[in-house]
Amino acid sequence: LIPYYTQASIDNINNLDLTNIGQLTQSTFLPFSKSPLFTGTDNGDLIVWNFVDKKSTEQTTSLTKHRVIQKIVNKVIRGAIHCVCALPNNHIFVLASSAGNVRFYDRQCRVVGWVDYLGDAVVSVSFPAQVPNYGDIHDIKDNPFVVPDMIVGTKKHKIIKIESPDKENAGDITRETVLDTFNAVCTAMSAHPTLPLVAIGTDFGDIQIWNIAQKQIVQTINMSQTPNITDMKFSPNGEWLVFAA
């Protein structure tokens, strides 16, 4: 059993000065066992949680998971942290901020890659292609990290495609605005693993499926009873789309 977190539960943790910690925004685990939990805040701080087994009561031998703050990294990125996600199949997590920055960190919270100055607050990040497995970040001296291709959604209704050069070829990261006529605030996004499709959740509660190659909307799913889509993800084979609101 892993307990959920609220702002009040953080405020009640003893022995830590949490007076300057911002409001919680998003959290992620890395896709491996015994991963800490990484939580962003609206002032650019990062909270790293671990879990310890403790007896539920003195009269029982059953164990439950208790949250423990391992560390707090202040101002890990400029601006509010709008998006926290794991890089698929890696020991790397991703932060995106209101300052238009996307940065990649190893599990020791060290920066390993970045894309900055996207011109608008980034609220969602998705990876449409299979990402290489870099293994443990301590072992990548002979396998240097390369920022992967990704698609980001911004607060001002833009969807931007970012592509990195191949390792063998010199060059700069390219940025292309593939949608700039989007008519709502993008609150969540997921790129299809094999097709040029992007699912976008909005603050209206709609889910829109776009073909970014043709720049056309393919389908709209009205979820007006559950406004403000907060997260979504295509399944690895692309047959299912899961969302939270």
PDB file of C-alpha atoms in Angstrom:
ATOM      1  CA  LEU A   1       0.000   0.000   0.000  1.00  0.00           C
ATOM      2  CA  ILE A   2       1.417   3.381  -1.035  1.00  0.00           C
ATOM      3  CA  PRO A   3      -0.355   6.398   0.463  1.00  0.00           C
ATOM      4  CA  TYR A   4      -1.467   9.312  -1.667  1.00  0.00           C
ATOM      5  CA  TYR A   5      -0.118  12.826  -1.189  1.00  0.00           C
ATOM      6  CA  THR A   6      -1.793  16.137  -0.638  1.00  0.00           C
ATOM      7  CA  GLN A   7      -0.429  19.579   0.079  1.00  0.00           C
ATOM      8  CA  ALA A   8      -1.558  19.182   3.705  1.00  0.00           C
ATOM      9  CA  SER A   9       0.313  15.895   4.102  1.00  0.00           C
ATOM     10  CA  ILE A  10       3.536  17.600   3.053  1.00  0.00           C
ATOM     11  CA  ASP A  11       2.944  20.553   5.342  1.00  0.00           C
ATOM     12  CA  ASN A  12       2.642  18.178   8.307  1.00  0.00           C
ATOM     13  CA  ILE A  13       5.969  16.402   7.812  1.00  0.00           C
ATOM     14  CA  ASN A  14       8.250  17.116  10.753  1.00  0.00           C
ATOM     15  CA  ASN A  15      11.919  18.073  10.887  1.00  0.00           C
ATOM     16  CA  LEU A  16      11.965  19.793   7.497  1.00  0.00           C
ATOM     17  CA  ASP A  17      11.673  23.441   6.598  1.00  0.00           C
ATOM     18  CA  LEU A  18       8.924  23.367   4.008  1.00  0.00           C
ATOM     19  CA  THR A  19       7.842  26.983   4.295  1.00  0.00           C
ATOM     20  CA  ASN A  20       9.162  27.916   0.857  1.00  0.00           C
ATOM     21  CA  ILE A  21       8.047  24.804  -0.997  1.00  0.00           C
ATOM     22  CA  GLY A  22       5.480  25.588  -3.675  1.00  0.00           C
ATOM     23  CA  GLN A  23       2.225  23.837  -4.446  1.00  0.00           C
ATOM     24  CA  LEU A  24       2.503  20.317  -5.844  1.00  0.00           C
ATOM     25  CA  THR A  25       2.012  19.963  -9.606  1.00  0.00           C
ATOM     26  CA  GLN A  26       2.892  16.513 -11.010  1.00  0.00           C
ATOM     27  CA  SER A  27       4.749  13.374  -9.947  1.00  0.00           C
ATOM     28  CA  THR A  28       6.359  10.364 -11.589  1.00  0.00           C
ATOM     29  CA  PHE A  29       8.103   7.116 -10.793  1.00  0.00           C
ATOM     30  CA  LEU A  30      10.888   5.781 -12.968  1.00  0.00           C
ATOM     31  CA  PRO A  31       9.926   2.513 -14.691  1.00  0.00           C
ATOM     32  CA  PHE A  32      12.054   0.337 -12.424  1.00  0.00           C
ATOM     33  CA  SER A  33      11.575  -1.269  -9.034  1.00  0.00           C
ATOM     34  CA  LYS A  34      12.624   0.659  -5.930  1.00  0.00           C
ATOM     35  CA  SER A  35      12.377   3.928  -7.824  1.00  0.00           C
ATOM     36  CA  PRO A  36      11.945   7.095  -5.781  1.00  0.00           C
ATOM     37  CA  LEU A  37       8.995   9.339  -6.541  1.00  0.00           C
ATOM     38  CA  PHE A  38       9.761  12.743  -8.067  1.00  0.00           C
ATOM     39  CA  THR A  39       7.289  15.598  -7.460  1.00  0.00           C
ATOM     40  CA  GLY A  40       7.464  19.065  -9.001  1.00  0.00           C
ATOM     41  CA  THR A  41       6.135  22.291  -7.537  1.00  0.00           C
ATOM     42  CA  ASP A  42       4.898  25.573  -8.920  1.00  0.00           C
ATOM     43  CA  ASN A  43       8.057  27.448  -7.878  1.00  0.00           C
ATOM     44  CA  GLY A  44      10.524  25.114  -9.586  1.00  0.00           C
ATOM     45  CA  ASP A  45      11.422  22.919  -6.611  1.00  0.00           C
ATOM     46  CA  LEU A  46      11.717  19.141  -6.827  1.00  0.00           C
ATOM     47  CA  ILE A  47      10.764  16.787  -3.988  1.00  0.00           C
ATOM     48  CA  VAL A  48      12.320  13.309  -4.017  1.00  0.00           C
ATOM     49  CA  TRP A  49      10.417  10.706  -1.997  1.00  0.00           C
ATOM     50  CA  ASN A  50      11.418   7.274  -0.795  1.00  0.00           C
ATOM     51  CA  PHE A  51       9.283   4.672   0.904  1.00  0.00           C
ATOM     52  CA  VAL A  52      10.126   2.693   4.018  1.00  0.00           C
ATOM     53  CA  ASP A  53       8.375  -0.276   5.581  1.00  0.00           C
ATOM     54  CA  LYS A  54       6.963   0.343   9.055  1.00  0.00           C
ATOM     55  CA  LYS A  55       4.665  -1.601  11.314  1.00  0.00           C
ATOM     56  CA  SER A  56       1.103  -0.370  11.092  1.00  0.00           C
ATOM     57  CA  THR A  57       0.737  -0.495  14.886  1.00  0.00           C
ATOM     58  CA  GLU A  58       2.705  -1.833  17.805  1.00  0.00           C
ATOM     59  CA  GLN A  59       0.223  -4.730  18.078  1.00  0.00           C
ATOM     60  CA  THR A  60       0.677  -5.994  14.521  1.00  0.00           C
ATOM     61  CA  THR A  61       3.482  -7.356  12.404  1.00  0.00           C
ATOM     62  CA  SER A  62       2.025  -6.162   9.081  1.00  0.00           C
ATOM     63  CA  LEU A  63       4.045  -3.612   7.134  1.00  0.00           C
ATOM     64  CA  THR A  64       2.835  -0.583   5.211  1.00  0.00           C
ATOM     65  CA  LYS A  65       4.704   1.887   3.022  1.00  0.00           C
ATOM     66  CA  HIS A  66       5.434   5.255   4.613  1.00  0.00           C
ATOM     67  CA  ARG A  67       6.586   8.282   2.722  1.00  0.00           C
ATOM     68  CA  VAL A  68       9.952   9.816   3.542  1.00  0.00           C
ATOM     69  CA  ILE A  69      11.339  12.903   1.856  1.00  0.00           C
ATOM     70  CA  GLN A  70      14.829  11.960   0.714  1.00  0.00           C
ATOM     71  CA  LYS A  71      15.752  15.445  -0.445  1.00  0.00           C
ATOM     72  CA  ILE A  72      14.421  18.703  -1.818  1.00  0.00           C
ATOM     73  CA  VAL A  73      16.189  20.313  -4.764  1.00  0.00           C
ATOM     74  CA  ASN A  74      15.405  24.021  -4.818  1.00  0.00           C
ATOM     75  CA  LYS A  75      14.960  25.791  -8.159  1.00  0.00           C
ATOM     76  CA  VAL A  76      15.888  22.715 -10.158  1.00  0.00           C
ATOM     77  CA  ILE A  77      14.479  24.460 -13.243  1.00  0.00           C
ATOM     78  CA  ARG A  78      13.469  28.037 -13.990  1.00  0.00           C
ATOM     79  CA  GLY A  79       9.743  28.704 -13.617  1.00  0.00           C
ATOM     80  CA  ALA A  80       6.879  26.561 -12.404  1.00  0.00           C
ATOM     81  CA  ILE A  81       7.138  22.839 -13.122  1.00  0.00           C
ATOM     82  CA  HIS A  82       4.116  22.018 -15.288  1.00  0.00           C
ATOM     83  CA  CYS A  83       5.093  18.515 -16.385  1.00  0.00           C
ATOM     84  CA  VAL A  84       6.973  15.655 -14.692  1.00  0.00           C
ATOM     85  CA  CYS A  85       7.348  12.393 -16.601  1.00  0.00           C
ATOM     86  CA  ALA A  86       9.682   9.439 -16.999  1.00  0.00           C
ATOM     87  CA  LEU A  87      11.691   8.887 -20.160  1.00  0.00           C
ATOM     88  CA  PRO A  88      10.391   5.505 -21.384  1.00  0.00           C
ATOM     89  CA  ASN A  89      12.537   2.510 -20.460  1.00  0.00           C
ATOM     90  CA  ASN A  90      15.222   4.588 -18.739  1.00  0.00           C
ATOM     91  CA  HIS A  91      16.525   5.791 -15.374  1.00  0.00           C
ATOM     92  CA  ILE A  92      15.838   9.361 -16.526  1.00  0.00           C
ATOM     93  CA  PHE A  93      12.997  11.751 -15.737  1.00  0.00           C
ATOM     94  CA  VAL A  94      11.863  14.896 -17.529  1.00  0.00           C
ATOM     95  CA  LEU A  95      10.750  18.291 -16.243  1.00  0.00           C
ATOM     96  CA  ALA A  96       9.043  20.988 -18.305  1.00  0.00           C
ATOM     97  CA  SER A  97       8.455  24.505 -17.026  1.00  0.00           C
ATOM     98  CA  SER A  98       6.528  27.721 -17.454  1.00  0.00           C
ATOM     99  CA  ALA A  99       9.745  29.334 -18.727  1.00  0.00           C
ATOM    100  CA  GLY A 100       9.654  27.174 -21.872  1.00  0.00           C
ATOM    101  CA  ASN A 101      12.386  24.762 -20.793  1.00  0.00           C
ATOM    102  CA  VAL A 102      12.511  20.948 -20.997  1.00  0.00           C
ATOM    103  CA  ARG A 103      15.271  19.205 -19.063  1.00  0.00           C
ATOM    104  CA  PHE A 104      16.344  15.624 -18.520  1.00  0.00           C
ATOM    105  CA  TYR A 105      17.744  14.371 -15.190  1.00  0.00           C
ATOM    106  CA  ASP A 106      19.250  11.150 -13.921  1.00  0.00           C
ATOM    107  CA  ARG A 107      17.934   9.654 -10.691  1.00  0.00           C
ATOM    108  CA  GLN A 108      20.538  11.634  -8.757  1.00  0.00           C
ATOM    109  CA  CYS A 109      18.830  14.799 -10.099  1.00  0.00           C
ATOM    110  CA  ARG A 110      21.767  15.730 -12.333  1.00  0.00           C
ATOM    111  CA  VAL A 111      21.020  17.379 -15.678  1.00  0.00           C
ATOM    112  CA  VAL A 112      21.928  15.164 -18.644  1.00  0.00           C
ATOM    113  CA  GLY A 113      20.162  16.998 -21.480  1.00  0.00           C
ATOM    114  CA  TRP A 114      17.934  19.963 -22.220  1.00  0.00           C
ATOM    115  CA  VAL A 115      15.964  22.010 -24.724  1.00  0.00           C
ATOM    116  CA  ASP A 116      15.444  25.616 -23.641  1.00  0.00           C
ATOM    117  CA  TYR A 117      13.713  28.795 -24.834  1.00  0.00           C
ATOM    118  CA  LEU A 118      10.681  27.270 -26.527  1.00  0.00           C
ATOM    119  CA  GLY A 119       8.941  30.619 -26.284  1.00  0.00           C
ATOM    120  CA  ASP A 120       5.987  29.567 -24.155  1.00  0.00           C
ATOM    121  CA  ALA A 121       5.120  27.611 -21.015  1.00  0.00           C
ATOM    122  CA  VAL A 122       5.451  23.872 -21.726  1.00  0.00           C
ATOM    123  CA  VAL A 123       2.571  21.938 -20.178  1.00  0.00           C
ATOM    124  CA  SER A 124       3.041  18.478 -21.693  1.00  0.00           C
ATOM    125  CA  VAL A 125       5.810  16.310 -23.175  1.00  0.00           C
ATOM    126  CA  SER A 126       5.434  13.082 -25.144  1.00  0.00           C
ATOM    127  CA  PHE A 127       7.854  10.780 -26.983  1.00  0.00           C
ATOM    128  CA  PRO A 128       6.505   9.362 -30.251  1.00  0.00           C
ATOM    129  CA  ALA A 129       9.380   7.037 -31.102  1.00  0.00           C
ATOM    130  CA  GLN A 130      11.168   4.278 -29.224  1.00  0.00           C
ATOM    131  CA  VAL A 131      13.821   5.782 -26.964  1.00  0.00           C
ATOM    132  CA  PRO A 132      17.224   4.056 -26.637  1.00  0.00           C
ATOM    133  CA  ASN A 133      17.912   2.433 -23.285  1.00  0.00           C
ATOM    134  CA  TYR A 134      20.873   4.226 -21.733  1.00  0.00           C
ATOM    135  CA  GLY A 135      21.015   1.901 -18.742  1.00  0.00           C
ATOM    136  CA  ASP A 136      22.111   3.306 -15.428  1.00  0.00           C
ATOM    137  CA  ILE A 137      23.171   6.915 -15.954  1.00  0.00           C
ATOM    138  CA  HIS A 138      26.505   6.143 -14.276  1.00  0.00           C
ATOM    139  CA  ASP A 139      27.407   3.807 -17.151  1.00  0.00           C
ATOM    140  CA  ILE A 140      26.889   6.084 -20.160  1.00  0.00           C
ATOM    141  CA  LYS A 141      30.406   7.430 -20.679  1.00  0.00           C
ATOM    142  CA  ASP A 142      30.636   5.302 -23.816  1.00  0.00           C
ATOM    143  CA  ASN A 143      26.961   5.867 -24.647  1.00  0.00           C
ATOM    144  CA  PRO A 144      26.372   9.622 -24.260  1.00  0.00           C
ATOM    145  CA  PHE A 145      22.817  10.806 -23.764  1.00  0.00           C
ATOM    146  CA  VAL A 146      21.121  12.370 -26.769  1.00  0.00           C
ATOM    147  CA  VAL A 147      17.934  14.365 -26.345  1.00  0.00           C
ATOM    148  CA  PRO A 148      15.280  12.186 -28.006  1.00  0.00           C
ATOM    149  CA  ASP A 149      12.653  13.259 -30.513  1.00  0.00           C
ATOM    150  CA  MET A 150       9.621  14.586 -28.684  1.00  0.00           C
ATOM    151  CA  ILE A 151       6.427  16.557 -29.026  1.00  0.00           C
ATOM    152  CA  VAL A 152       5.553  19.292 -26.560  1.00  0.00           C
ATOM    153  CA  GLY A 153       2.351  21.179 -25.913  1.00  0.00           C
ATOM    154  CA  THR A 154       2.372  24.788 -24.756  1.00  0.00           C
ATOM    155  CA  LYS A 155      -0.006  26.981 -22.825  1.00  0.00           C
ATOM    156  CA  LYS A 156      -0.638  29.206 -25.850  1.00  0.00           C
ATOM    157  CA  HIS A 157      -2.187  26.444 -27.936  1.00  0.00           C
ATOM    158  CA  LYS A 158       0.913  25.293 -29.846  1.00  0.00           C
ATOM    159  CA  ILE A 159       2.175  21.778 -30.510  1.00  0.00           C
ATOM    160  CA  ILE A 160       5.916  21.715 -31.251  1.00  0.00           C
ATOM    161  CA  LYS A 161       7.855  18.805 -32.726  1.00  0.00           C
ATOM    162  CA  ILE A 162      11.484  18.576 -31.595  1.00  0.00           C
ATOM    163  CA  GLU A 163      13.974  16.359 -33.425  1.00  0.00           C
ATOM    164  CA  SER A 164      17.563  15.600 -32.491  1.00  0.00           C
ATOM    165  CA  PRO A 165      20.384  14.871 -34.925  1.00  0.00           C
ATOM    166  CA  ASP A 166      21.762  11.351 -35.133  1.00  0.00           C
ATOM    167  CA  LYS A 167      24.769  10.574 -32.960  1.00  0.00           C
ATOM    168  CA  GLU A 168      26.890  10.131 -36.081  1.00  0.00           C
ATOM    169  CA  ASN A 169      25.864  13.451 -37.598  1.00  0.00           C
ATOM    170  CA  ALA A 170      26.662  16.881 -36.269  1.00  0.00           C
ATOM    171  CA  GLY A 171      23.838  19.357 -36.100  1.00  0.00           C
ATOM    172  CA  ASP A 172      21.447  21.260 -33.936  1.00  0.00           C
ATOM    173  CA  ILE A 173      18.149  20.211 -32.486  1.00  0.00           C
ATOM    174  CA  THR A 174      15.335  21.240 -34.828  1.00  0.00           C
ATOM    175  CA  ARG A 175      12.038  22.720 -33.659  1.00  0.00           C
ATOM    176  CA  GLU A 176       8.899  22.792 -35.786  1.00  0.00           C
ATOM    177  CA  THR A 177       5.503  24.144 -34.788  1.00  0.00           C
ATOM    178  CA  VAL A 178       3.167  21.514 -36.224  1.00  0.00           C
ATOM    179  CA  LEU A 179      -0.027  23.016 -34.797  1.00  0.00           C
ATOM    180  CA  ASP A 180      -0.638  26.643 -33.939  1.00  0.00           C
ATOM    181  CA  THR A 181      -4.394  26.836 -34.469  1.00  0.00           C
ATOM    182  CA  PHE A 182      -5.313  24.673 -31.525  1.00  0.00           C
ATOM    183  CA  ASN A 183      -8.416  26.217 -29.946  1.00  0.00           C
ATOM    184  CA  ALA A 184      -7.956  25.324 -26.266  1.00  0.00           C
ATOM    185  CA  VAL A 185      -5.332  25.030 -23.554  1.00  0.00           C
ATOM    186  CA  CYS A 186      -3.403  21.758 -23.875  1.00  0.00           C
ATOM    187  CA  THR A 187      -3.488  20.155 -20.405  1.00  0.00           C
ATOM    188  CA  ALA A 188      -2.220  16.699 -21.386  1.00  0.00           C
ATOM    189  CA  MET A 189      -0.852  15.029 -24.473  1.00  0.00           C
ATOM    190  CA  SER A 190       0.337  11.677 -25.796  1.00  0.00           C
ATOM    191  CA  ALA A 191       1.937  10.838 -29.129  1.00  0.00           C
ATOM    192  CA  HIS A 192       0.983   7.599 -30.858  1.00  0.00           C
ATOM    193  CA  PRO A 193       3.931   5.157 -30.888  1.00  0.00           C
ATOM    194  CA  THR A 194       3.782   4.377 -34.611  1.00  0.00           C
ATOM    195  CA  LEU A 195       1.366   6.775 -36.370  1.00  0.00           C
ATOM    196  CA  PRO A 196       1.574  10.568 -36.830  1.00  0.00           C
ATOM    197  CA  LEU A 197      -1.239  10.999 -34.323  1.00  0.00           C
ATOM    198  CA  VAL A 198      -1.305  13.066 -31.155  1.00  0.00           C
ATOM    199  CA  ALA A 199      -4.024  12.900 -28.510  1.00  0.00           C
ATOM    200  CA  ILE A 200      -4.550  16.215 -26.746  1.00  0.00           C
ATOM    201  CA  GLY A 201      -6.530  16.803 -23.572  1.00  0.00           C
ATOM    202  CA  THR A 202      -7.992  20.265 -23.010  1.00  0.00           C
ATOM    203  CA  ASP A 203      -9.210  22.458 -20.206  1.00  0.00           C
ATOM    204  CA  PHE A 204     -12.700  22.116 -21.691  1.00  0.00           C
ATOM    205  CA  GLY A 205     -12.676  18.378 -20.988  1.00  0.00           C
ATOM    206  CA  ASP A 206     -12.386  17.370 -24.651  1.00  0.00           C
ATOM    207  CA  ILE A 207      -9.910  14.867 -26.061  1.00  0.00           C
ATOM    208  CA  GLN A 208      -8.842  15.717 -29.592  1.00  0.00           C
ATOM    209  CA  ILE A 209      -6.945  13.322 -31.881  1.00  0.00           C
ATOM    210  CA  TRP A 210      -4.825  15.175 -34.457  1.00  0.00           C
ATOM    211  CA  ASN A 211      -2.926  13.945 -37.491  1.00  0.00           C
ATOM    212  CA  ILE A 212       0.125  16.196 -37.205  1.00  0.00           C
ATOM    213  CA  ALA A 213       1.406  15.238 -40.657  1.00  0.00           C
ATOM    214  CA  GLN A 214      -1.777  16.513 -42.297  1.00  0.00           C
ATOM    215  CA  LYS A 215      -2.482  19.072 -39.543  1.00  0.00           C
ATOM    216  CA  GLN A 216      -6.059  17.870 -39.360  1.00  0.00           C
ATOM    217  CA  ILE A 217      -8.255  16.817 -36.474  1.00  0.00           C
ATOM    218  CA  VAL A 218      -9.290  13.181 -36.761  1.00  0.00           C
ATOM    219  CA  GLN A 219     -11.640  12.755 -33.832  1.00  0.00           C
ATOM    220  CA  THR A 220     -13.040  14.665 -30.865  1.00  0.00           C
ATOM    221  CA  ILE A 221     -14.188  12.902 -27.710  1.00  0.00           C
ATOM    222  CA  ASN A 222     -16.431  15.050 -25.548  1.00  0.00           C
ATOM    223  CA  MET A 223     -15.685  14.488 -21.867  1.00  0.00           C
ATOM    224  CA  SER A 224     -17.549  17.547 -20.602  1.00  0.00           C
ATOM    225  CA  GLN A 225     -18.592  15.759 -17.412  1.00  0.00           C
ATOM    226  CA  THR A 226     -14.909  15.378 -16.480  1.00  0.00           C
ATOM    227  CA  PRO A 227     -13.395  18.782 -17.319  1.00  0.00           C
ATOM    228  CA  ASN A 228      -9.679  19.517 -17.348  1.00  0.00           C
ATOM    229  CA  ILE A 229      -7.933  16.367 -18.597  1.00  0.00           C
ATOM    230  CA  THR A 230      -4.792  16.079 -16.440  1.00  0.00           C
ATOM    231  CA  ASP A 231      -2.900  13.183 -18.027  1.00  0.00           C
ATOM    232  CA  MET A 232      -3.130  10.674 -20.864  1.00  0.00           C
ATOM    233  CA  LYS A 233      -1.081   7.918 -22.451  1.00  0.00           C
ATOM    234  CA  PHE A 234      -1.264   5.647 -25.479  1.00  0.00           C
ATOM    235  CA  SER A 235      -0.552   1.994 -24.781  1.00  0.00           C
ATOM    236  CA  PRO A 236       2.776   0.688 -26.197  1.00  0.00           C
ATOM    237  CA  ASN A 237       0.983  -0.845 -29.202  1.00  0.00           C
ATOM    238  CA  GLY A 238      -1.137   2.269 -29.748  1.00  0.00           C
ATOM    239  CA  GLU A 239      -4.463   0.441 -29.485  1.00  0.00           C
ATOM    240  CA  TRP A 240      -5.581   2.054 -26.233  1.00  0.00           C
ATOM    241  CA  LEU A 241      -5.632   5.604 -24.880  1.00  0.00           C
ATOM    242  CA  VAL A 242      -5.879   6.036 -21.120  1.00  0.00           C
ATOM    243  CA  PHE A 243      -6.612   9.404 -19.522  1.00  0.00           C
ATOM    244  CA  ALA A 244      -7.120  10.931 -16.094  1.00  0.00           C
ATOM    245  CA  ALA A 245      -9.180  13.972 -15.141  1.00  0.00           C
TER     246      ALA A 245
END
